[in-house]
């Protein structure tokens, strides 16, 4: 992986980072690296995530999915970190990216349409929940199970379960003797892409999960006490320094259609890990070249509160552009779509410092298993580094727990501190006619 931070230096952009500031920050990066390595060595909660490329056993995953390896498609029932890693990997690497569908929302219309569009006899189920009590996951799973039964398909023959050591989902798996894989200990869901949590659907679909782990290990081996020697730390240090300078929004813009879900995965990683104590960059999602025509105006001329992170593979398959046979389009003659999107990338990156706005560039050699594994791991390491520099609790998510507790109480009809807040919150409804 390669990171270019030049377009985010103070000489190129405002907000930007002075080279002297970066040199001073490098001493803190060295201290943070030491803390991270200690956490990894001790297997501490959260830090253990960065050991997954070595700790994850690809063969065990392959054995668990063997009974459903004939499936044409996979439906993942999970939410957040239990689904986004797998979604990112399969979208990027599956021969047919539509072969993996995700139920990570309880919108009834979406669930119904998703199930109606699948041949369930040819579809494997991947259900993921550490606790086995996640409301959205268990509700969707019950709906999925009933759909299989209604169509006369034995769901117990089409499922792989990834869960913790106890809980309702574990009990169900034991009751039916279902293939089951563990959620790794000490690993928050958003950091679990390179474990069974993220690798079951790719394994079912024949994706090179060993290559993903190899790429992750490459990124792990590249971590070093200096940001100038580590692409992951260079990205993390610049993201932190730019936030300090006022870039409180980080818009991630991949220039590859198959990396669109990567932006979604990154958004959870960044938001849930770093949004604490009144700080944390707000992640935004864009897609190149599409969003040059919908968001770039804002990035170049809006509030000076953003850094744009560009992500692209350096090599890609190509499609020739036919001769347009029109004078106004003659510049396209003899070109191809790869050359066009690369030109769009270069122009868009350059357009930001031309408008005195910061940009960061992240490039991988090509979009394959090893490079994707390297990218995922590097962004996780970058996130952990930012947490160390910002002195926040990277691996917790207390604000999320409040909403979970409130949801459970509302469903059960209980009165709690959370439901009292819901009942008493101020409302000013527009468009309703009061009864007189």
CSV table of C-alpha atoms in Angstrom, one decimal:
chain,number,residue,atom,x,y,z
A,1,UNK,CA,0.0,0.0,0.0
A,2,UNK,CA,1.2,3.5,-0.8
A,3,UNK,CA,0.2,6.8,0.9
A,4,UNK,CA,0.8,10.3,-0.4
A,5,UNK,CA,0.3,13.0,2.2
A,6,UNK,CA,1.7,15.9,0.1
A,7,UNK,CA,-1.7,17.4,-0.9
A,8,UNK,CA,-2.5,17.8,2.8
A,9,UNK,CA,0.6,19.7,3.9
A,10,UNK,CA,0.2,23.4,4.9
A,11,UNK,CA,2.2,24.4,1.8
A,12,UNK,CA,-0.6,22.9,-0.3
A,13,UNK,CA,-3.8,23.3,1.6
A,14,UNK,CA,-5.8,25.1,4.4
A,15,UNK,CA,-6.4,23.4,6.7
A,16,UNK,CA,-3.0,21.7,6.3
A,17,UNK,CA,-0.2,20.3,8.4
A,18,UNK,CA,3.2,22.0,8.7
A,19,UNK,CA,6.2,19.7,8.1
A,20,UNK,CA,7.6,20.8,11.4
A,21,UNK,CA,4.4,19.8,13.1
A,22,UNK,CA,4.6,16.4,11.4
A,23,UNK,CA,8.2,16.0,12.6
A,24,UNK,CA,7.2,16.7,16.2
A,25,UNK,CA,4.2,14.4,15.9
A,26,UNK,CA,6.5,11.6,14.8
A,27,UNK,CA,7.9,11.3,18.4
A,28,UNK,CA,4.3,10.7,19.6
A,29,UNK,CA,3.8,8.1,16.8
A,30,UNK,CA,6.8,6.2,18.1
A,31,UNK,CA,5.4,6.2,21.7
A,32,UNK,CA,2.0,5.1,20.3
A,33,UNK,CA,3.5,2.4,18.3
A,34,UNK,CA,5.2,1.1,21.4
A,35,UNK,CA,1.9,1.1,23.3
A,36,UNK,CA,0.2,-0.7,20.4
A,37,UNK,CA,2.8,-3.4,20.1
A,38,UNK,CA,2.6,-4.0,23.9
A,39,UNK,CA,-1.1,-4.3,23.6
A,40,UNK,CA,-0.7,-6.8,20.8
A,41,UNK,CA,1.9,-8.8,22.7
A,42,UNK,CA,-0.4,-9.0,25.7
A,43,UNK,CA,-3.5,-9.8,23.7
A,44,UNK,CA,-5.3,-6.8,25.3
A,45,UNK,CA,-8.9,-6.1,24.3
A,46,UNK,CA,-9.0,-4.2,21.0
A,47,UNK,CA,-5.3,-4.4,20.4
A,48,UNK,CA,-5.8,-8.2,19.8
A,49,UNK,CA,-7.5,-7.2,16.6
A,50,UNK,CA,-4.2,-6.4,15.0
A,51,UNK,CA,-3.1,-10.0,15.6
A,52,UNK,CA,-5.9,-11.5,13.4
A,53,UNK,CA,-3.8,-12.1,10.2
A,54,UNK,CA,-1.7,-14.5,12.2
A,55,UNK,CA,-4.4,-15.8,14.6
A,56,UNK,CA,-7.1,-16.6,12.1
A,57,UNK,CA,-7.1,-20.2,10.8
A,58,UNK,CA,-8.3,-20.2,7.2
A,59,UNK,CA,-8.5,-24.0,7.1
A,60,UNK,CA,-10.9,-24.1,10.0
A,61,UNK,CA,-13.2,-21.6,8.2
A,62,UNK,CA,-13.0,-23.6,5.0
A,63,UNK,CA,-13.9,-26.8,6.9
A,64,UNK,CA,-16.9,-25.1,8.5
A,65,UNK,CA,-18.3,-23.8,5.2
A,66,UNK,CA,-17.7,-27.1,3.3
A,67,UNK,CA,-21.3,-28.2,3.7
A,68,UNK,CA,-22.6,-25.1,1.9
A,69,UNK,CA,-19.7,-24.6,-0.5
A,70,UNK,CA,-22.0,-25.5,-3.4
A,71,UNK,CA,-24.2,-22.5,-2.8
A,72,UNK,CA,-24.6,-20.0,-5.6
A,73,UNK,CA,-25.2,-17.1,-3.2
A,74,UNK,CA,-24.9,-16.2,0.5
A,75,UNK,CA,-27.2,-14.2,2.7
A,76,UNK,CA,-25.5,-12.6,5.7
A,77,UNK,CA,-27.7,-11.8,8.7
A,78,UNK,CA,-25.8,-9.4,10.9
A,79,UNK,CA,-25.4,-5.7,11.5
A,80,UNK,CA,-22.5,-3.3,11.7
A,81,UNK,CA,-19.2,-5.0,12.2
A,82,UNK,CA,-20.9,-8.4,11.9
A,83,UNK,CA,-21.7,-7.7,8.2
A,84,UNK,CA,-19.7,-4.8,6.8
A,85,UNK,CA,-16.3,-6.6,6.6
A,86,UNK,CA,-17.8,-9.5,4.7
A,87,UNK,CA,-19.8,-7.1,2.5
A,88,UNK,CA,-16.6,-5.1,1.6
A,89,UNK,CA,-14.6,-8.2,0.8
A,90,UNK,CA,-17.2,-10.0,-1.4
A,91,UNK,CA,-18.2,-6.8,-3.3
A,92,UNK,CA,-14.5,-6.2,-4.1
A,93,UNK,CA,-13.5,-9.8,-4.9
A,94,UNK,CA,-16.4,-12.1,-5.8
A,95,UNK,CA,-16.8,-12.9,-9.5
A,96,UNK,CA,-20.5,-12.0,-9.1
A,97,UNK,CA,-20.7,-9.2,-6.4
A,98,UNK,CA,-24.5,-9.8,-6.3
A,99,UNK,CA,-23.9,-13.3,-5.0
A,100,UNK,CA,-23.7,-11.9,-1.5
A,101,UNK,CA,-26.6,-10.1,0.0
A,102,UNK,CA,-26.8,-8.6,3.5
A,103,UNK,CA,-29.7,-8.2,5.8
A,104,UNK,CA,-28.3,-5.6,8.2
A,105,UNK,CA,-31.5,-3.6,8.5
A,106,UNK,CA,-34.9,-4.4,9.8
A,107,UNK,CA,-36.8,-2.4,7.1
A,108,UNK,CA,-39.6,-4.9,6.4
A,109,UNK,CA,-40.0,-3.9,2.7
A,110,UNK,CA,-36.2,-4.4,2.1
A,111,UNK,CA,-36.2,-7.8,4.0
A,112,UNK,CA,-39.3,-9.0,2.0
A,113,UNK,CA,-37.9,-8.0,-1.4
A,114,UNK,CA,-34.5,-9.5,-0.6
A,115,UNK,CA,-35.9,-12.9,0.3
A,116,UNK,CA,-38.3,-12.8,-2.6
A,117,UNK,CA,-35.5,-12.3,-5.0
A,118,UNK,CA,-33.4,-15.3,-3.9
A,119,UNK,CA,-33.5,-19.0,-4.7
A,120,UNK,CA,-33.2,-20.1,-1.1
A,121,UNK,CA,-32.4,-23.7,-2.1
A,122,UNK,CA,-29.2,-22.4,-3.7
A,123,UNK,CA,-28.5,-19.8,-0.9
A,124,UNK,CA,-26.3,-20.3,2.2
A,125,UNK,CA,-27.2,-18.5,5.4
A,126,UNK,CA,-24.4,-16.8,7.3
A,127,UNK,CA,-25.7,-15.5,10.7
A,128,UNK,CA,-23.4,-13.5,12.9
A,129,UNK,CA,-23.8,-12.2,16.4
A,130,UNK,CA,-21.3,-12.3,19.2
A,131,UNK,CA,-23.9,-12.2,22.0
A,132,UNK,CA,-26.6,-14.0,20.1
A,133,UNK,CA,-29.1,-11.4,21.3
A,134,UNK,CA,-28.7,-8.6,18.9
A,135,UNK,CA,-32.3,-7.5,18.2
A,136,UNK,CA,-32.0,-6.7,14.5
A,137,UNK,CA,-29.9,-9.8,13.7
A,138,UNK,CA,-32.1,-12.3,15.6
A,139,UNK,CA,-35.3,-10.7,14.3
A,140,UNK,CA,-34.1,-11.0,10.7
A,141,UNK,CA,-32.8,-14.5,11.3
A,142,UNK,CA,-36.2,-15.7,12.5
A,143,UNK,CA,-37.8,-14.2,9.4
A,144,UNK,CA,-35.2,-15.9,7.2
A,145,UNK,CA,-35.7,-19.2,8.9
A,146,UNK,CA,-39.4,-19.0,8.4
A,147,UNK,CA,-38.9,-18.1,4.7
A,148,UNK,CA,-36.8,-21.3,4.2
A,149,UNK,CA,-39.4,-23.4,6.0
A,150,UNK,CA,-42.2,-21.9,3.9
A,151,UNK,CA,-40.4,-22.9,0.7
A,152,UNK,CA,-39.6,-26.4,1.9
A,153,UNK,CA,-35.9,-25.8,2.3
A,154,UNK,CA,-34.1,-27.3,5.3
A,155,UNK,CA,-32.4,-24.2,6.7
A,156,UNK,CA,-30.3,-26.4,9.0
A,157,UNK,CA,-28.5,-27.8,5.9
A,158,UNK,CA,-27.8,-24.3,4.5
A,159,UNK,CA,-26.3,-22.4,7.5
A,160,UNK,CA,-23.1,-21.4,9.1
A,161,UNK,CA,-23.2,-19.6,12.5
A,162,UNK,CA,-20.6,-17.3,13.9
A,163,UNK,CA,-21.2,-16.4,17.5
A,164,UNK,CA,-19.8,-16.3,21.1
A,165,UNK,CA,-19.4,-19.1,23.6
A,166,UNK,CA,-22.9,-18.6,25.1
A,167,UNK,CA,-26.3,-17.1,24.3
A,168,UNK,CA,-29.4,-18.0,22.3
A,169,UNK,CA,-27.6,-18.3,19.0
A,170,UNK,CA,-25.0,-20.6,20.4
A,171,UNK,CA,-27.8,-22.7,22.1
A,172,UNK,CA,-29.6,-23.0,18.7
A,173,UNK,CA,-26.4,-24.0,17.0
A,174,UNK,CA,-25.8,-26.7,19.6
A,175,UNK,CA,-29.4,-27.9,19.5
A,176,UNK,CA,-29.3,-28.5,15.7
A,177,UNK,CA,-25.6,-29.4,15.5
A,178,UNK,CA,-24.9,-26.5,13.1
A,179,UNK,CA,-21.5,-25.6,11.7
A,180,UNK,CA,-20.3,-22.9,14.1
A,181,UNK,CA,-17.3,-20.6,14.2
A,182,UNK,CA,-16.2,-18.4,17.1
A,183,UNK,CA,-16.2,-14.7,17.2
A,184,UNK,CA,-12.6,-13.9,18.2
A,185,UNK,CA,-12.0,-12.8,21.8
A,186,UNK,CA,-10.9,-9.3,22.4
A,187,UNK,CA,-11.9,-8.1,19.0
A,188,UNK,CA,-14.6,-5.4,18.6
A,189,UNK,CA,-16.9,-6.2,15.6
A,190,UNK,CA,-15.7,-3.3,13.5
A,191,UNK,CA,-12.2,-4.7,13.7
A,192,UNK,CA,-13.1,-8.3,12.8
A,193,UNK,CA,-13.1,-8.3,9.0
A,194,UNK,CA,-10.0,-10.6,9.0
A,195,UNK,CA,-11.6,-13.2,11.2
A,196,UNK,CA,-14.4,-15.7,10.7
A,197,UNK,CA,-16.8,-12.8,11.2
A,198,UNK,CA,-15.8,-11.3,7.8
A,199,UNK,CA,-14.4,-14.4,6.0
A,200,UNK,CA,-17.3,-16.9,6.0
A,201,UNK,CA,-19.1,-15.5,2.9
A,202,UNK,CA,-15.9,-15.0,1.0
A,203,UNK,CA,-14.9,-18.6,1.8
A,204,UNK,CA,-18.3,-19.9,0.6
A,205,UNK,CA,-17.9,-18.0,-2.6
A,206,UNK,CA,-14.4,-19.3,-3.3
A,207,UNK,CA,-12.5,-16.1,-2.6
A,208,UNK,CA,-8.9,-16.4,-1.6
A,209,UNK,CA,-9.2,-15.8,2.2
A,210,UNK,CA,-5.6,-17.0,2.7
A,211,UNK,CA,-4.5,-14.1,0.5
A,212,UNK,CA,-6.5,-11.7,2.5
A,213,UNK,CA,-4.7,-12.8,5.7
A,214,UNK,CA,-1.4,-12.7,3.9
A,215,UNK,CA,-2.0,-9.1,2.9
A,216,UNK,CA,-3.1,-8.2,6.4
A,217,UNK,CA,0.2,-9.7,7.7
A,218,UNK,CA,2.1,-7.6,5.2
A,219,UNK,CA,0.5,-4.5,6.6
A,220,UNK,CA,1.2,-5.7,10.2
A,221,UNK,CA,4.9,-6.2,9.3
A,222,UNK,CA,5.0,-2.7,7.9
A,223,UNK,CA,4.1,-1.0,11.2
A,224,UNK,CA,7.1,0.9,12.4
A,225,UNK,CA,8.0,3.5,15.1
A,226,UNK,CA,8.0,6.4,12.5
A,227,UNK,CA,5.2,7.6,10.3
A,228,UNK,CA,7.7,8.1,7.6
A,229,UNK,CA,8.3,4.3,7.5
A,230,UNK,CA,4.7,3.1,7.8
A,231,UNK,CA,2.0,3.8,5.3
A,232,UNK,CA,-0.7,3.0,7.9
A,233,UNK,CA,0.7,5.3,10.5
A,234,UNK,CA,1.4,8.0,7.9
A,235,UNK,CA,-2.3,8.0,7.1
A,236,UNK,CA,-3.4,7.9,10.7
A,237,UNK,CA,-1.0,10.6,11.8
A,238,UNK,CA,-2.2,13.0,9.1
A,239,UNK,CA,-5.8,12.3,9.8
A,240,UNK,CA,-5.2,13.2,13.4
A,241,UNK,CA,-3.2,16.3,12.6
A,242,UNK,CA,-5.7,17.5,10.1
A,243,UNK,CA,-8.5,17.2,12.6
A,244,UNK,CA,-6.4,19.3,15.0
A,245,UNK,CA,-6.2,21.9,12.3
A,246,UNK,CA,-10.0,21.9,11.7
A,247,UNK,CA,-10.6,19.1,9.2
A,248,UNK,CA,-13.4,17.5,11.2
A,249,UNK,CA,-14.9,15.7,8.2
A,250,UNK,CA,-13.1,12.8,6.4
A,251,UNK,CA,-14.7,12.0,3.0
A,252,UNK,CA,-13.5,8.7,1.7
A,253,UNK,CA,-13.7,8.5,-2.1
A,254,UNK,CA,-12.6,5.2,-3.8
A,255,UNK,CA,-12.0,5.2,-7.5
A,256,UNK,CA,-13.2,1.7,-8.0
A,257,UNK,CA,-16.9,0.6,-8.1
A,258,UNK,CA,-16.0,-2.5,-6.2
A,259,UNK,CA,-14.7,-0.5,-3.3
A,260,UNK,CA,-17.9,1.4,-2.7
A,261,UNK,CA,-18.7,-0.7,0.4
A,262,UNK,CA,-15.2,-0.1,1.7
A,263,UNK,CA,-16.3,3.5,2.3
A,264,UNK,CA,-19.2,2.1,4.4
A,265,UNK,CA,-16.9,-0.1,6.4
A,266,UNK,CA,-14.4,2.7,6.9
A,267,UNK,CA,-17.3,5.0,8.1
A,268,UNK,CA,-18.2,2.6,10.9
A,269,UNK,CA,-14.6,2.0,11.9
A,270,UNK,CA,-13.8,5.7,12.1
A,271,UNK,CA,-17.0,6.9,13.7
A,272,UNK,CA,-17.6,4.3,16.3
A,273,UNK,CA,-13.9,4.1,17.3
A,274,UNK,CA,-13.0,7.8,17.4
A,275,UNK,CA,-16.3,9.7,18.0
A,276,UNK,CA,-15.8,10.3,21.7
A,277,UNK,CA,-15.1,13.1,24.3
A,278,UNK,CA,-16.3,15.8,21.9
A,279,UNK,CA,-14.0,14.9,19.1
A,280,UNK,CA,-13.5,12.6,16.1
A,281,UNK,CA,-13.7,13.1,12.4
A,282,UNK,CA,-17.1,12.6,10.8
A,283,UNK,CA,-16.7,10.1,8.0
A,284,UNK,CA,-18.4,10.8,4.7
A,285,UNK,CA,-18.7,8.5,1.7
A,286,UNK,CA,-18.3,9.3,-2.0
A,287,UNK,CA,-17.5,7.3,-5.1
A,288,UNK,CA,-15.1,8.4,-7.9
A,289,UNK,CA,-15.7,9.3,-10.6
A,290,UNK,CA,-19.5,9.5,-10.0
A,291,UNK,CA,-19.4,12.0,-7.1
A,292,UNK,CA,-17.2,14.4,-9.0
A,293,UNK,CA,-20.5,15.5,-10.4
A,294,UNK,CA,-22.4,15.6,-7.1
A,295,UNK,CA,-20.1,16.4,-4.2
A,296,UNK,CA,-16.9,17.9,-5.5
A,297,UNK,CA,-18.4,21.4,-5.6
A,298,UNK,CA,-18.8,21.2,-1.9
A,299,UNK,CA,-15.4,19.8,-1.3
A,300,UNK,CA,-13.7,22.5,-3.3
A,301,UNK,CA,-15.8,25.5,-2.3
A,302,UNK,CA,-17.7,24.7,0.9
A,303,UNK,CA,-16.7,24.9,4.5
A,304,UNK,CA,-13.0,24.4,5.2
A,305,UNK,CA,-13.7,21.4,7.5
A,306,UNK,CA,-12.9,18.5,5.2
A,307,UNK,CA,-10.1,16.2,4.1
A,308,UNK,CA,-10.8,14.0,1.1
A,309,UNK,CA,-9.2,10.5,1.2
A,310,UNK,CA,-8.8,9.1,-2.3
A,311,UNK,CA,-8.4,5.3,-2.7
A,312,UNK,CA,-7.6,3.5,-5.9
A,313,UNK,CA,-5.9,0.4,-7.4
A,314,UNK,CA,-2.9,1.3,-9.6
A,315,UNK,CA,-3.7,-1.6,-12.0
A,316,UNK,CA,-7.1,-2.7,-13.2
A,317,UNK,CA,-8.8,-4.5,-16.1
A,318,UNK,CA,-9.6,-2.3,-19.0
A,319,UNK,CA,-12.3,-1.7,-21.6
A,320,UNK,CA,-11.5,0.1,-24.9
A,321,UNK,CA,-13.7,3.1,-25.8
A,322,UNK,CA,-15.0,2.7,-29.4
A,323,UNK,CA,-14.2,5.4,-31.9
A,324,UNK,CA,-16.9,8.1,-31.3
A,325,UNK,CA,-16.9,9.3,-34.9
A,326,UNK,CA,-17.7,12.8,-33.8
A,327,UNK,CA,-15.3,15.8,-33.8
A,328,UNK,CA,-16.4,17.1,-30.4
A,329,UNK,CA,-15.6,13.6,-28.9
A,330,UNK,CA,-12.4,13.0,-30.9
A,331,UNK,CA,-10.3,13.3,-27.7
A,332,UNK,CA,-11.8,9.9,-26.7
A,333,UNK,CA,-10.5,8.1,-29.8
A,334,UNK,CA,-8.0,5.4,-29.0
A,335,UNK,CA,-8.5,5.7,-25.3
A,336,UNK,CA,-10.0,3.3,-22.7
A,337,UNK,CA,-12.2,3.5,-19.6
A,338,UNK,CA,-9.1,2.8,-17.4
A,339,UNK,CA,-7.3,5.7,-18.8
A,340,UNK,CA,-10.4,7.9,-18.4
A,341,UNK,CA,-10.9,7.1,-14.8
A,342,UNK,CA,-7.2,7.5,-14.0
A,343,UNK,CA,-7.3,11.0,-15.7
A,344,UNK,CA,-10.4,11.8,-13.6
A,345,UNK,CA,-8.6,10.7,-10.5
A,346,UNK,CA,-5.5,12.8,-11.2
A,347,UNK,CA,-7.6,15.8,-12.1
A,348,UNK,CA,-9.9,15.5,-9.0
A,349,UNK,CA,-7.0,15.1,-6.6
A,350,UNK,CA,-5.2,18.1,-8.1
A,351,UNK,CA,-8.3,20.2,-8.0
A,352,UNK,CA,-8.3,20.2,-4.2
A,353,UNK,CA,-4.9,21.8,-3.5
A,354,UNK,CA,-5.7,24.0,-6.5
A,355,UNK,CA,-8.6,25.3,-4.4
A,356,UNK,CA,-6.4,25.3,-1.2
A,357,UNK,CA,-8.1,22.2,0.2
A,358,UNK,CA,-6.4,19.0,1.7
A,359,UNK,CA,-6.4,15.6,0.2
A,360,UNK,CA,-4.8,12.3,1.1
A,361,UNK,CA,-4.0,9.5,-1.4
A,362,UNK,CA,-4.1,5.8,-0.6
A,363,UNK,CA,-3.1,3.4,-3.4
A,364,UNK,CA,-2.9,-0.4,-3.7
A,365,UNK,CA,-1.2,-2.2,-6.5
A,366,UNK,CA,-4.3,-4.0,-7.7
A,367,UNK,CA,-7.7,-5.0,-6.4
A,368,UNK,CA,-6.9,-8.6,-5.3
A,369,UNK,CA,-7.1,-10.5,-2.0
A,370,UNK,CA,-3.6,-9.7,-0.8
A,371,UNK,CA,-3.9,-6.0,-1.5
A,372,UNK,CA,-7.4,-5.7,0.0
A,373,UNK,CA,-6.3,-7.5,3.1
A,374,UNK,CA,-3.4,-5.0,3.4
A,375,UNK,CA,-5.8,-2.1,2.9
A,376,UNK,CA,-8.2,-3.3,5.6
A,377,UNK,CA,-5.5,-4.0,8.1
A,378,UNK,CA,-3.7,-0.7,7.5
A,379,UNK,CA,-6.9,1.4,8.0
A,380,UNK,CA,-7.6,-0.5,11.3
A,381,UNK,CA,-4.0,0.2,12.4
A,382,UNK,CA,-4.4,3.9,11.4
A,383,UNK,CA,-7.6,4.1,13.4
A,384,UNK,CA,-5.9,2.6,16.5
A,385,UNK,CA,-3.0,5.1,16.1
A,386,UNK,CA,-5.5,8.1,15.9
A,387,UNK,CA,-7.1,6.8,19.1
A,388,UNK,CA,-3.8,6.7,20.9
A,389,UNK,CA,-2.8,10.2,19.7
A,390,UNK,CA,-6.3,11.6,20.6
A,391,UNK,CA,-6.3,9.8,23.9
A,392,UNK,CA,-9.8,8.3,23.4
A,393,UNK,CA,-11.0,4.8,24.2
A,394,UNK,CA,-10.8,3.4,20.7
A,395,UNK,CA,-12.4,0.0,21.3
A,396,UNK,CA,-15.6,0.9,23.2
A,397,UNK,CA,-18.9,2.3,22.0
A,398,UNK,CA,-21.0,3.5,25.0
A,399,UNK,CA,-23.2,5.8,23.0
A,400,UNK,CA,-24.3,2.9,20.8
A,401,UNK,CA,-25.2,0.9,23.9
A,402,UNK,CA,-27.7,3.6,25.0
A,403,UNK,CA,-29.7,3.2,21.8
A,404,UNK,CA,-29.6,-0.6,22.1
A,405,UNK,CA,-30.9,-0.5,25.7
A,406,UNK,CA,-33.6,1.9,24.7
A,407,UNK,CA,-34.7,-0.3,21.8
A,408,UNK,CA,-35.0,-3.4,23.9
A,409,UNK,CA,-37.0,-1.5,26.6
A,410,UNK,CA,-39.4,-0.1,24.0
A,411,UNK,CA,-40.0,-3.6,22.5
A,412,UNK,CA,-40.6,-5.1,25.9
A,413,UNK,CA,-42.9,-2.3,27.0
A,414,UNK,CA,-40.6,-1.4,29.9
A,415,UNK,CA,-40.1,1.9,31.6
A,416,UNK,CA,-36.4,2.8,31.9
A,417,UNK,CA,-34.3,5.9,32.1
A,418,UNK,CA,-33.9,5.7,28.3
A,419,UNK,CA,-37.6,5.4,27.5
A,420,UNK,CA,-38.3,8.3,29.8
A,421,UNK,CA,-36.0,10.4,27.6
A,422,UNK,CA,-37.9,9.2,24.6
A,423,UNK,CA,-41.3,10.1,26.2
A,424,UNK,CA,-40.1,13.5,27.4
A,425,UNK,CA,-38.1,14.7,24.4
A,426,UNK,CA,-39.2,18.0,22.9
A,427,UNK,CA,-41.2,17.9,19.7
A,428,UNK,CA,-42.4,20.5,17.3
A,429,UNK,CA,-44.3,18.7,14.5
A,430,UNK,CA,-45.0,20.6,11.3
A,431,UNK,CA,-47.7,19.4,8.9
A,432,UNK,CA,-50.1,17.9,11.5
A,433,UNK,CA,-53.5,19.2,12.2
A,434,UNK,CA,-54.5,19.2,15.9
A,435,UNK,CA,-57.9,18.0,16.8
A,436,UNK,CA,-60.0,20.9,18.2
